[in-house]
Coordinates of C-alpha atoms in Angstrom, one line a residue:
Chain C
M1261 CA 0.0 -0.1 0.1
D1262 CA 1.9 3.3 -0.9
M1263 CA 1.0 5.8 2.2
T1264 CA 2.0 8.9 0.5
D1265 CA -0.6 8.0 -2.2
L1266 CA -3.6 7.0 0.1
A1267 CA -3.1 10.4 2.3
S1268 CA -3.2 12.4 -0.8
R1269 CA -6.3 10.8 -2.2
L1270 CA -8.1 10.9 1.5
A1271 CA -7.1 14.9 2.0
S1272 CA -8.8 15.3 -1.2
G1273 CA -12.0 13.8 0.1
D1274 CA -11.8 10.4 -1.6
R1275 CA -14.3 7.9 1.1
R1276 CA -13.0 4.8 -0.6
A1277 CA -9.8 6.1 0.5
L1278 CA -11.0 7.1 3.9
A1279 CA -12.6 3.6 4.5
R1280 CA -9.3 1.9 3.5
A1281 CA -7.3 4.1 5.6
I1282 CA -10.0 3.1 8.8
T1283 CA -9.5 -0.3 7.8
L1284 CA -5.4 0.1 8.2
V1285 CA -6.1 1.9 11.9
E1286 CA -8.1 -0.8 12.7
S1287 CA -5.7 -4.0 12.1
R1288 CA -3.7 -5.6 14.8
R1289 CA -0.8 -6.7 12.6
A1290 CA 2.3 -5.0 13.4
D1291 CA 3.2 -3.8 10.1
H1292 CA -0.2 -2.5 9.7
R1293 CA 0.3 -0.7 12.9
E1294 CA 3.4 1.1 11.7
A1295 CA 2.0 1.9 8.1
A1296 CA -1.0 3.5 10.1
L1297 CA 1.3 5.5 12.2
A1298 CA 3.1 6.8 9.4
L1299 CA -0.4 7.9 7.8
L1300 CA -1.6 9.6 11.1
A1301 CA 1.3 11.4 11.3
D1302 CA 1.4 12.8 7.6
L1303 CA -1.9 14.0 7.9
A1304 CA -1.8 15.2 11.6
R1305 CA -0.2 17.9 9.5
S1306 CA -3.7 19.1 7.6
G1307 CA -4.9 21.1 10.5
R1308 CA -8.6 20.7 10.0
E1309 CA -11.1 20.5 12.5
A1310 CA -14.5 19.2 12.8
L1311 CA -17.3 19.5 15.3
R1312 CA -17.4 16.1 16.9
I1313 CA -20.6 15.3 18.3
G1314 CA -21.3 12.1 20.6
L1315 CA -24.6 10.9 20.5
S1316 CA -26.1 8.2 22.9
G1317 CA -29.2 6.3 23.7
T1318 CA -30.4 3.1 24.2
P1319 CA -32.0 0.7 21.5
G1320 CA -35.6 1.8 20.5
V1321 CA -35.5 5.2 20.9
G1322 CA -35.0 5.8 17.1
K1323 CA -31.1 6.8 17.0
S1324 CA -30.6 5.2 13.2
T1325 CA -33.8 7.5 12.6
F1326 CA -32.6 10.7 13.9
I1327 CA -29.1 10.0 12.3
E1328 CA -30.4 10.0 9.0
S1329 CA -32.5 12.6 9.4
F1330 CA -30.1 14.9 11.0
G1331 CA -27.4 13.9 9.0
L1332 CA -29.4 14.5 5.4
R1333 CA -30.5 18.1 7.0
L1334 CA -26.8 18.8 7.6
T1335 CA -25.5 17.6 4.0
G1336 CA -28.6 19.5 2.6
Q1337 CA -26.7 22.4 4.0
G1338 CA -23.4 21.8 2.1
L1339 CA -21.7 20.2 5.5
K1340 CA -19.9 17.1 5.0
V1341 CA -20.9 14.6 7.6
A1342 CA -19.3 11.1 8.9
V1343 CA -20.8 8.8 11.5
L1344 CA -18.9 6.4 13.4
A1345 CA -20.2 3.8 16.4
V1346 CA -18.5 2.9 19.5
D1347 CA -19.5 -0.3 20.3
P1348 CA -17.6 -2.6 22.9
S1349 CA -20.5 -5.1 23.0
S1350 CA -20.4 -5.9 19.5
A1351 CA -17.0 -7.4 20.9
R1352 CA -17.9 -11.3 20.9
S1353 CA -19.8 -11.1 17.3
G1354 CA -18.5 -8.5 15.3
G1355 CA -21.4 -6.0 15.1
S1356 CA -25.6 -5.6 15.6
I1357 CA -27.4 -8.3 14.0
L1358 CA -28.1 -5.6 11.7
G1359 CA -25.3 -3.4 10.3
D1360 CA -25.2 0.5 10.7
K1361 CA -25.7 1.2 6.8
T1362 CA -28.9 -1.5 6.0
R1363 CA -30.2 0.8 8.7
M1364 CA -29.2 4.3 7.3
E1365 CA -29.8 3.8 3.8
R1366 CA -30.6 7.3 2.1
L1367 CA -27.8 8.9 4.6
S1368 CA -25.5 6.1 3.1
R1369 CA -26.3 6.7 -0.2
D1370 CA -25.7 10.6 0.0
P1371 CA -22.1 11.4 -1.4
Q1372 CA -21.4 14.0 1.2
A1373 CA -21.7 11.6 4.1
F1374 CA -19.6 8.6 5.4
I1375 CA -21.0 5.8 7.3
R1376 CA -18.4 3.2 9.2
P1377 CA -20.1 0.5 11.2
S1378 CA -18.6 -0.4 14.4
P1379 CA -15.4 -2.6 14.2
S1380 CA -14.9 -5.9 16.0
Q1381 CA -12.5 -5.3 19.2
T1382 CA -12.0 -7.4 22.0
H1383 CA -11.7 -4.7 24.3
L1384 CA -12.7 -0.8 25.3
G1385 CA -9.3 0.3 24.7
G1386 CA -8.9 -1.0 21.1
V1387 CA -12.1 0.6 20.4
A1388 CA -11.5 3.8 21.9
R1389 CA -8.0 4.1 20.3
R1390 CA -9.5 3.0 16.7
T1391 CA -12.4 5.6 16.8
R1392 CA -10.3 8.4 18.3
E1393 CA -8.1 7.5 14.4
A1394 CA -10.8 6.9 13.0
V1395 CA -12.1 10.5 13.8
A1396 CA -8.6 12.0 12.9
L1397 CA -9.0 10.2 9.6
C1398 CA -12.5 11.9 9.1
E1399 CA -10.9 15.5 9.8
A1400 CA -8.1 15.2 7.7
A1401 CA -10.9 14.4 4.6
G1402 CA -12.2 17.7 5.0
F1403 CA -15.4 16.5 7.1
D1404 CA -17.6 19.2 8.8
V1405 CA -19.2 17.2 11.4
I1406 CA -18.5 13.6 12.4
L1407 CA -21.3 12.3 14.5
I1408 CA -19.7 9.5 17.0
E1409 CA -22.7 7.4 18.3
T1410 CA -23.1 4.6 21.1
V1411 CA -25.4 2.5 22.3
G1412 CA -27.0 2.2 25.9
V1413 CA -25.9 3.0 29.3
G1414 CA -22.5 2.1 30.3
Q1415 CA -18.8 2.7 30.0
S1416 CA -19.0 3.2 26.5
E1417 CA -20.5 6.9 26.9
T1418 CA -17.3 7.7 28.8
V1419 CA -15.2 6.8 26.0
V1420 CA -17.4 8.6 23.9
A1421 CA -17.5 11.5 26.3
Q1422 CA -13.7 11.8 25.7
L1423 CA -14.0 11.9 22.1
C1424 CA -16.9 14.8 21.0
D1425 CA -17.0 18.1 21.4
L1426 CA -20.6 17.6 22.5
F1427 CA -23.0 15.1 23.7
L1428 CA -26.4 14.2 22.7
L1429 CA -28.9 12.0 24.9
L1430 CA -31.7 11.1 22.3
L1431 CA -34.8 9.6 24.7
A1432 CA -37.9 8.1 24.0
P1433 CA -41.3 9.7 25.3
A1434 CA -41.9 7.8 28.7
G1435 CA -44.1 8.3 31.9
G1436 CA -42.6 10.4 34.5
D1437 CA -42.0 7.3 36.7
E1438 CA -39.3 6.4 34.2
L1439 CA -37.1 8.9 34.9
Q1440 CA -34.9 6.8 37.0
G1441 CA -34.2 4.6 33.9
V1442 CA -31.3 7.6 32.8
K1443 CA -28.5 7.3 35.3
R1444 CA -27.6 10.5 36.6
G1445 CA -23.5 9.5 35.5
I1446 CA -25.1 9.6 32.1
M1447 CA -27.1 13.1 32.0
E1448 CA -24.0 14.8 33.6
M1449 CA -22.6 14.2 30.1
A1450 CA -25.5 15.5 28.2
D1451 CA -25.3 18.9 26.8
L1452 CA -28.4 18.2 24.3
I1453 CA -31.5 16.1 25.8
L1454 CA -33.4 15.1 22.6
V1455 CA -36.6 13.7 23.5
N1456 CA -37.6 11.6 20.0
K1457 CA -41.1 10.8 18.2
A1458 CA -42.6 14.2 19.0
D1459 CA -45.4 12.9 16.3
G1460 CA -48.7 11.8 16.1
D1461 CA -50.1 9.8 19.5
L1462 CA -46.5 9.8 21.2
K1463 CA -46.6 14.0 21.4
P1464 CA -48.0 14.5 24.6
A1465 CA -45.9 12.2 25.9
A1466 CA -43.0 13.6 24.1
L1467 CA -43.5 17.3 25.5
R1468 CA -44.4 15.5 29.1
T1469 CA -41.0 14.2 28.9
V1470 CA -39.4 17.0 27.9
A1471 CA -40.7 18.8 30.8
D1472 CA -39.7 16.2 33.4
Y1473 CA -36.3 15.9 31.9
A1474 CA -36.1 19.8 31.9
G1475 CA -36.8 19.9 35.5
A1476 CA -34.4 17.0 36.2
L1477 CA -31.4 19.2 34.7
R1478 CA -32.2 22.2 36.8
L1479 CA -31.7 19.8 39.7
L1480 CA -28.0 18.8 38.8
R1481 CA -25.2 21.5 39.4
R1482 CA -24.4 24.1 36.9
R1483 CA -20.8 22.9 35.4
P1484 CA -18.4 25.7 34.4
Q1485 CA -18.7 25.0 30.5
D1486 CA -22.5 25.6 30.0
P1487 CA -24.1 28.9 29.4
E1488 CA -27.3 30.1 30.7
G1489 CA -29.8 27.5 29.9
F1490 CA -28.2 24.8 28.9
P1491 CA -28.0 21.5 29.5
K1492 CA -31.3 21.9 27.6
A1493 CA -34.1 18.8 26.7
M1494 CA -35.8 19.4 23.1
P1495 CA -38.6 17.2 21.8
V1496 CA -37.8 16.0 18.0
S1497 CA -39.4 13.9 15.6
A1498 CA -36.7 12.3 13.6
L1499 CA -39.9 10.6 11.2
E1500 CA -41.0 13.7 10.8
E1501 CA -37.9 15.7 10.4
Q1502 CA -39.3 18.1 13.1
G1503 CA -37.3 20.1 15.7
L1504 CA -33.9 19.0 13.8
A1505 CA -33.2 22.5 12.7
D1506 CA -33.8 24.1 16.6
A1507 CA -31.9 21.0 18.1
W1508 CA -29.1 22.4 15.3
A1509 CA -29.2 25.7 16.2
E1510 CA -28.3 25.1 20.0
M1511 CA -25.5 23.3 19.1
Q1512 CA -24.3 25.8 17.2
A1513 CA -25.1 28.2 20.1
L1514 CA -23.6 25.9 22.7
V1515 CA -20.1 25.2 20.1
A1516 CA -20.2 29.0 19.7
W1517 CA -20.2 30.0 23.3
R1518 CA -17.3 27.4 24.2
R1519 CA -15.1 28.5 21.8
E1520 CA -15.2 32.0 22.9
T1521 CA -15.0 31.6 26.5
G1522 CA -11.9 28.5 26.0
H1523 CA -13.6 25.9 27.1
F1524 CA -13.8 24.1 23.7
D1525 CA -10.0 24.0 23.6
R1526 CA -9.9 23.8 27.1
R1527 CA -12.1 20.5 26.6
R1528 CA -9.6 19.1 23.5
A1529 CA -6.4 19.5 25.2
E1530 CA -8.2 17.4 28.6
Q1531 CA -9.4 14.9 26.5
A1532 CA -5.6 14.6 24.8
R1533 CA -4.7 14.1 28.4
H1534 CA -6.7 11.5 29.0
W1535 CA -5.5 9.5 26.4
F1536 CA -2.1 9.8 26.7
E1537 CA -2.6 8.3 30.1
E1538 CA -4.9 5.3 28.6
E1539 CA -2.3 4.8 26.2
V1540 CA -0.1 3.9 29.1
R1541 CA -2.1 1.9 30.7
E1542 CA -2.3 -0.2 27.6
G1543 CA 1.2 -0.3 27.2
L1544 CA 2.1 -1.3 30.9
L1545 CA -0.4 -4.1 30.2
A1546 CA 1.2 -5.5 26.9
V1547 CA 4.0 -6.3 28.9
L1548 CA 2.4 -9.5 30.2
S1549 CA 1.0 -11.0 26.5
R1550 CA 4.5 -10.6 25.3
P1551 CA 6.9 -13.6 25.5
G1552 CA 9.2 -13.9 28.5
P1553 CA 9.4 -14.5 32.1
A1554 CA 6.5 -12.3 33.0
R1555 CA 4.0 -14.3 31.0
D1556 CA 5.5 -18.0 32.1
R1557 CA 5.2 -16.7 36.0
M1558 CA 1.5 -15.6 35.1
A1559 CA 0.4 -19.1 33.5
R1560 CA 2.0 -21.3 36.0
L1561 CA -0.2 -19.2 38.7
G1562 CA -3.0 -18.8 36.6
A1563 CA -3.1 -23.1 36.2
A1564 CA -2.8 -22.9 40.1
V1565 CA -5.9 -20.6 40.7
T1566 CA -7.9 -23.1 38.3
R1567 CA -7.3 -25.6 40.1
G1568 CA -8.6 -24.2 43.4
E1569 CA -4.9 -24.4 45.3
I1570 CA -4.7 -20.6 45.7
T1571 CA -7.4 -17.8 45.4
P1572 CA -7.0 -15.2 42.6
E1573 CA -6.3 -12.2 44.6
A1574 CA -3.3 -14.0 46.5
A1575 CA -1.7 -15.6 43.2
A1576 CA -2.0 -11.8 41.5
A1577 CA 0.0 -10.3 44.9
E1578 CA 2.4 -13.0 44.4
L1579 CA 2.8 -12.3 40.6
L1580 CA 3.0 -8.8 41.5
T1581 CA 6.0 -8.9 44.0
T1582 CA 8.1 -10.8 41.2
L1583 CA 7.9 -8.0 39.1
Chain V
M210 CA -14.0 -3.8 64.4
D211 CA -13.5 -7.0 66.0
M212 CA -13.2 -9.3 62.7
T213 CA -14.1 -12.6 64.6
D214 CA -16.7 -11.5 66.4
L215 CA -17.9 -9.9 62.6
A216 CA -17.2 -13.2 60.9
S217 CA -19.3 -15.5 63.3
R218 CA -22.0 -12.8 63.8
L219 CA -21.9 -13.1 59.4
A220 CA -21.9 -16.9 59.3
S221 CA -24.7 -17.3 61.5
G222 CA -26.8 -15.4 58.9
D223 CA -26.6 -12.0 60.7
R224 CA -28.0 -9.7 57.9
R225 CA -26.5 -6.7 59.7
A226 CA -23.1 -8.2 59.9
L227 CA -23.4 -8.9 56.0
A228 CA -24.0 -5.2 55.4
R229 CA -21.0 -4.1 57.6
A230 CA -18.4 -6.8 55.8
I231 CA -19.3 -5.5 52.5
T232 CA -19.3 -1.6 53.7
L233 CA -16.0 -3.0 54.7
V234 CA -14.8 -4.6 51.4
E235 CA -16.1 -1.5 49.5
S236 CA -13.9 0.9 51.4
R237 CA -10.7 2.1 50.1
R238 CA -8.9 2.6 53.2
A239 CA -5.4 0.4 53.6
D240 CA -6.4 -0.4 56.9
H241 CA -10.1 -1.7 55.8
R242 CA -8.7 -3.4 53.0
E243 CA -6.5 -5.5 55.7
A244 CA -9.7 -6.2 58.0
A245 CA -11.7 -7.2 54.8
L246 CA -8.5 -9.5 53.5
A247 CA -8.3 -11.1 56.6
L248 CA -12.4 -11.4 56.9
L249 CA -12.4 -12.9 53.4
A250 CA -9.8 -15.4 54.5
D251 CA -11.5 -16.5 57.5
L252 CA -14.8 -17.3 56.0
A253 CA -13.5 -18.9 53.0
R254 CA -13.0 -22.1 54.8
S255 CA -16.8 -21.7 54.9
G256 CA -17.1 -24.0 52.1
R257 CA -20.7 -22.8 51.6
E258 CA -21.7 -22.3 48.0
A259 CA -24.8 -20.3 46.6
L260 CA -26.3 -20.5 43.0
R261 CA -25.0 -17.3 41.5
I262 CA -27.3 -15.8 39.2
G263 CA -26.8 -12.8 36.9
L264 CA -29.7 -11.0 35.5
S265 CA -29.6 -8.2 32.9
G266 CA -32.2 -6.0 31.4
T267 CA -32.5 -2.2 30.0
P268 CA -34.3 0.7 31.8
G269 CA -38.2 -0.1 31.8
V270 CA -38.8 -3.6 31.5
G271 CA -39.6 -4.2 34.8
K272 CA -36.4 -5.4 36.4
S273 CA -37.0 -4.5 40.1
T274 CA -40.5 -6.0 39.9
F275 CA -39.0 -9.3 38.4
I276 CA -36.4 -9.6 40.9
E277 CA -39.3 -8.7 43.5
S278 CA -41.5 -11.5 42.6
F279 CA -38.9 -13.6 41.7
G280 CA -37.4 -13.1 45.3
L281 CA -40.0 -13.3 46.6
R282 CA -41.5 -17.0 45.2
L283 CA -38.0 -18.2 46.3
T284 CA -37.8 -17.1 49.4
G285 CA -41.8 -18.8 50.1
Q286 CA -39.8 -21.9 49.8
G287 CA -37.4 -21.5 52.6
L288 CA -34.5 -20.1 50.7
K289 CA -32.5 -16.9 51.5
V290 CA -31.8 -14.5 48.5
A291 CA -29.4 -11.9 48.3
V292 CA -29.8 -9.1 45.5
L293 CA -26.5 -7.3 43.8
A294 CA -25.9 -4.9 42.2
V295 CA -23.2 -4.2 39.1
D296 CA -23.6 -0.8 38.0
P297 CA -20.6 0.9 36.7
S298 CA -22.4 3.7 35.2
S299 CA -23.2 5.1 39.0
A300 CA -19.2 6.0 39.0
R301 CA -20.2 9.5 39.2
S302 CA -23.3 10.2 41.0
G303 CA -23.5 7.2 43.5
G304 CA -26.3 5.3 42.1
S305 CA -29.7 5.6 40.3
I306 CA -31.9 8.6 41.1
L307 CA -33.6 6.0 43.1
G308 CA -32.4 3.3 45.3
D309 CA -32.8 0.1 44.5
K310 CA -34.2 -0.6 48.2
T311 CA -37.4 1.4 47.3
R312 CA -37.3 -0.3 44.0
M313 CA -38.2 -3.3 45.7
E314 CA -40.4 -2.8 49.2
R315 CA -41.4 -6.3 50.0
L316 CA -38.4 -7.9 49.3
S317 CA -36.6 -5.7 51.1
R318 CA -38.7 -6.0 54.1
D319 CA -38.5 -10.4 53.8
P320 CA -36.3 -11.5 56.7
Q321 CA -35.0 -14.3 54.0
A322 CA -33.8 -11.2 51.7
F323 CA -30.5 -9.3 51.3
I324 CA -30.5 -6.0 49.3
R325 CA -27.4 -4.4 48.7
P326 CA -27.7 -1.2 46.6
S327 CA -25.1 -0.5 43.7
P328 CA -22.1 1.3 45.6
S329 CA -20.4 4.2 43.8
Q330 CA -16.8 3.0 42.2
T331 CA -14.8 4.8 40.4
H332 CA -13.8 2.2 37.7
L333 CA -15.1 -1.4 36.6
G334 CA -11.9 -3.2 38.0
G335 CA -13.3 -1.7 41.6
V336 CA -17.3 -2.9 41.4
A337 CA -15.7 -6.4 39.8
R338 CA -13.7 -7.0 43.1
R339 CA -16.3 -5.2 45.2
T340 CA -19.1 -7.6 44.0
R341 CA -16.8 -10.6 43.9
E342 CA -16.4 -10.1 47.7
A343 CA -19.6 -9.3 48.0
V344 CA -20.8 -12.6 46.7
A345 CA -18.1 -14.5 48.7
L346 CA -19.5 -12.8 51.9
C347 CA -23.1 -13.4 50.7
E348 CA -22.4 -17.0 50.5
A349 CA -20.3 -17.1 53.6
A350 CA -23.5 -15.9 55.3
G351 CA -25.5 -19.1 54.5
F352 CA -27.5 -17.4 51.4
D353 CA -28.7 -20.2 48.8
V354 CA -29.1 -18.0 45.8
I355 CA -27.3 -14.6 44.8
L356 CA -29.0 -12.1 42.0
I357 CA -26.6 -10.1 40.6
E358 CA -28.2 -7.7 38.9
T359 CA -27.0 -5.0 36.1
V360 CA -28.4 -2.4 34.0
G361 CA -28.4 -2.0 30.0
V362 CA -26.2 -3.0 27.2
G363 CA -22.2 -2.9 27.9
Q364 CA -19.4 -4.0 29.7
S365 CA -20.9 -4.5 32.8
E366 CA -22.9 -7.4 31.4
T367 CA -19.1 -8.9 31.0
V368 CA -18.1 -8.4 34.6
V369 CA -21.5 -10.3 35.6
A370 CA -21.0 -12.9 33.0
Q371 CA -17.8 -13.8 35.0
L372 CA -19.4 -14.1 38.0
C373 CA -22.2 -16.2 38.1
D374 CA -23.1 -19.4 37.4
L375 CA -26.3 -18.9 34.9
F376 CA -26.9 -15.5 33.3
L377 CA -31.0 -14.3 32.4
L378 CA -32.1 -11.5 30.2
L379 CA -34.7 -9.7 31.0
L380 CA -36.7 -8.0 27.8
A381 CA -39.9 -6.1 27.4
P382 CA -42.1 -7.2 24.5
A383 CA -41.2 -5.7 21.1
G384 CA -42.2 -5.3 17.0
G385 CA -40.2 -8.1 15.1
D386 CA -38.3 -5.3 13.9
E387 CA -36.6 -4.2 17.4
L388 CA -34.8 -7.3 17.4
Q389 CA -31.8 -5.7 16.4
G390 CA -32.0 -3.8 19.8
V391 CA -30.2 -6.7 21.5
K392 CA -26.6 -7.1 20.5
R393 CA -25.2 -10.7 19.7
G394 CA -22.5 -10.5 22.7
I395 CA -25.4 -10.1 24.8
M396 CA -27.3 -13.0 23.3
E397 CA -24.8 -15.2 23.4
M398 CA -24.0 -15.0 27.5
A399 CA -27.8 -15.9 27.8
D400 CA -28.9 -18.8 29.3
L401 CA -32.4 -18.2 29.3
I402 CA -34.2 -14.8 27.8
L403 CA -37.3 -13.5 30.1
V404 CA -39.7 -11.6 28.1
N405 CA -41.6 -9.5 30.4
K406 CA -45.0 -8.1 30.9
A407 CA -47.0 -10.9 29.5
D408 CA -49.8 -9.7 30.9
G409 CA -52.7 -7.5 30.1
D410 CA -52.5 -5.7 26.3
L411 CA -49.2 -6.8 25.7
K412 CA -49.7 -10.4 26.2
P413 CA -49.7 -11.3 22.2
A414 CA -46.9 -9.0 21.8
A415 CA -45.1 -10.7 24.7
L416 CA -45.4 -14.1 23.2
R417 CA -44.6 -13.0 19.6
T418 CA -41.1 -11.7 21.2
V419 CA -40.6 -15.2 22.6
A420 CA -41.4 -16.8 19.7
D421 CA -39.1 -14.4 17.4
Y422 CA -36.4 -14.6 20.1
A423 CA -36.8 -18.4 20.1
G424 CA -35.8 -18.3 16.4
A425 CA -33.1 -16.0 16.8
L426 CA -31.6 -18.3 20.1
R427 CA -31.6 -21.0 17.1
L428 CA -29.5 -19.3 14.6
L429 CA -26.9 -19.1 17.2
R430 CA -24.1 -21.7 17.5
R431 CA -24.7 -24.3 20.5
R432 CA -22.6 -23.8 23.4
P433 CA -20.7 -26.7 24.9
Q434 CA -22.3 -25.8 28.4
D435 CA -26.0 -26.2 26.8
P436 CA -28.2 -29.4 27.1
E437 CA -30.7 -29.5 24.4
G438 CA -33.1 -27.2 24.0
F439 CA -31.4 -24.0 25.6
P440 CA -30.4 -21.2 25.7
K441 CA -34.3 -20.6 25.9
A442 CA -36.7 -17.7 25.8
M443 CA -39.8 -17.5 27.9
P444 CA -42.6 -15.4 28.7
V445 CA -43.1 -14.2 32.4
S446 CA -45.2 -11.6 33.9
A447 CA -43.5 -9.8 37.1
L448 CA -46.5 -8.1 37.8
E449 CA -48.8 -11.0 37.9
E450 CA -46.3 -13.1 39.2
Q451 CA -47.1 -15.7 35.8
G452 CA -44.1 -18.0 34.4
L453 CA -41.7 -17.5 37.5
A454 CA -42.1 -21.4 38.7
D455 CA -41.2 -22.3 35.0
A456 CA -38.3 -20.0 34.8
W457 CA -37.3 -21.1 38.0
A458 CA -37.8 -24.9 36.9
E459 CA -35.9 -24.4 34.1
M460 CA -32.9 -22.8 35.5
Q461 CA -32.9 -25.7 38.2
A462 CA -32.4 -28.3 35.1
L463 CA -29.8 -26.4 33.8
V464 CA -28.0 -25.9 36.7
A465 CA -28.4 -29.9 37.8
W466 CA -27.1 -30.6 33.9
R467 CA -24.0 -28.6 33.9
R468 CA -23.0 -29.6 37.3
E469 CA -23.5 -33.6 36.4
T470 CA -21.7 -32.8 33.0
G471 CA -18.9 -31.0 35.0
H472 CA -19.9 -27.7 33.4
F473 CA -20.4 -26.0 36.5
D474 CA -17.1 -26.7 38.1
R475 CA -14.8 -25.8 35.0
R476 CA -16.9 -22.3 34.7
R477 CA -16.1 -21.5 38.0
A478 CA -13.0 -22.5 38.0
E479 CA -12.2 -20.2 34.5
Q480 CA -13.8 -17.3 36.4
A481 CA -11.2 -17.4 38.5
R482 CA -8.5 -17.7 36.3
H483 CA -10.0 -14.6 35.2
W484 CA -10.0 -12.7 38.3
F485 CA -7.1 -13.4 38.9
E486 CA -5.9 -11.7 35.6
E487 CA -7.9 -9.2 36.1
E488 CA -6.4 -8.3 39.6
V489 CA -2.9 -8.9 37.8
R490 CA -3.5 -5.7 35.8
E491 CA -5.5 -3.7 38.5
G492 CA -1.8 -4.4 40.5
L493 CA 0.3 -3.1 37.4
L494 CA -1.5 -0.6 37.0
A495 CA -1.2 0.6 40.5
V496 CA 2.5 1.5 39.8
L497 CA 1.2 4.6 37.9
S498 CA -0.6 6.2 40.8
R499 CA 2.0 5.8 43.6
P500 CA 4.3 8.7 44.2
G501 CA 7.9 8.5 42.4
P502 CA 9.8 8.5 39.4
A503 CA 7.4 7.3 37.0
R504 CA 4.5 9.5 38.5
D505 CA 6.3 12.1 38.0
R506 CA 7.5 11.6 34.4
M507 CA 3.9 11.1 33.7
A508 CA 2.7 14.4 34.9
R509 CA 5.2 15.9 33.1
L510 CA 4.7 14.1 29.5
G511 CA 0.7 14.7 30.3
A512 CA 1.0 18.3 30.7
A513 CA 3.1 18.6 27.2
V514 CA 0.3 16.6 25.8
T515 CA -2.1 18.8 27.1
R516 CA -0.1 22.0 25.5
G517 CA -0.8 20.3 22.3
E518 CA 3.2 20.0 22.3
I519 CA 3.4 16.2 21.9
T520 CA 0.2 13.7 20.7
P521 CA -1.2 11.2 23.3
E522 CA 0.2 8.3 21.4
A523 CA 4.1 9.7 21.3
A524 CA 3.7 10.7 24.8
A525 CA 2.8 7.2 25.9
A526 CA 5.6 5.8 23.9
E527 CA 8.3 8.0 25.1
L528 CA 6.9 7.0 28.6
L529 CA 6.8 3.7 28.3
T530 CA 10.3 3.0 27.0
T531 CA 11.6 4.4 30.7
L532 CA 9.6 2.3 32.4

């Protein structure tokens, strides 16, 4: 593979070159990894910057429909939109039962858009690094907005929050007593809560849900990175494409404020530091998987644990004193 | 605190002693940790063994109602039931907006039951260790069944799967096209899929959902630890307490088969090995948080990353070569 050629095709916005470059950063082969690092270093000089938007929502809230409607609205304004997924739960099987592209048919055919389904990875650290590098590649390819999607309630939100400039939480209309379903930890990450399905029969329930969350948000401590009135809860209908313009206007207002006040750059700097620390942790652990005395001792102690001769904690303590 | 006294009161089934012991294993104070390890070593000699049941389900599926109905059914048969929660998303806030006990009022008043809300922890490793130790304490206290509950779709399921003897997935009735909402990775962990809310208007939808999942389960590769017909999908109504006896009978049949064939003991042995490896990883990382030259170098490089003078990856590589 010619890296200089790939880099220049990618920089000119070639989607096939982008897809190929992401495949390269996802690869675990040592020679691929070396080529990927060279490519990333080369492209880092582009200085291009996209707006990185994280999006979380449990299955059934209409996330794919939202990404499709919202993405098409942005591409309709001439913006280039990339969609990436962080989904560590697909570790064992290599993705959702249905692929991401089939769920977003119109957007995937839009020449201004690029959709990358979630890769199969064995651990969250690998998923995070791959997504971080895919974000850098999409920026170098000249994308204006990068949507980083994640599923559910858990650790993957933390990864996405460390990758994005603003974080959207997509919810379905619900009864007031279901408010407990959203963990405060997730609520605290959200910059904008969008209650989807504000259409047809569900519209009254959606508006009630917006009011409930608006009330709940007021109970949370004000964060320094928020102007007056944020985080905000709003109704949208991805199906009928209602409320998307308002939501986009709020996002732009929030980002403009954060840029002016320095919060935008500060957040990116803090994220860089976070990923440095993560990389160090991953690197330290790699010593246990390389052939050598540490790995051999670990294998022997592991066998003793399996036979019930020693508890996991005692065996770990014994190994660690010798490292 | 007198550990011998605490151990003997716990072994006699005293719930207050159990609660106190769990608080001790949750503590991060060094002297508490030492006392906790002594207590665990002391109690390990009891040889008592509970059936450990993992339970996962997204918010809104009726998990609390299920645990309450199912738990009361077991205590009604004279069994002692403990309920523990694994919920890393509560890391930043210290738990759900509503506590676990208020969601399971009848069960929490049952003298045969013990409910422990999810603790506040900063990382999944800490949550896993605490839950593993709480399981050991509940076994030593003579509980017959330990329900280990988790929320949502993500890494916490992996933790629970490594702690339990069988894994239940609780789902709500849904249209056929929502099948994609459950990740294959989670499906592959499940021993029994229970479709809740099989009552009233939702009953037909619940039965359809059971049929859909039964079909999906047939598409998955047969696992060595399953007898013919497992994993199985079944309807239940936690609200009307229907189907719970059947579900319990299936669990008992599955466990009996796994005990006979050796899969039960093999799984516990593999879990012990997994936790040994996790403990080693945690221990290795602790070097970065202890005062010393490694931590100082890390702080300097981290500052450079924050100022944008070096990329996270390059800084990590530089630090790792000096360790």
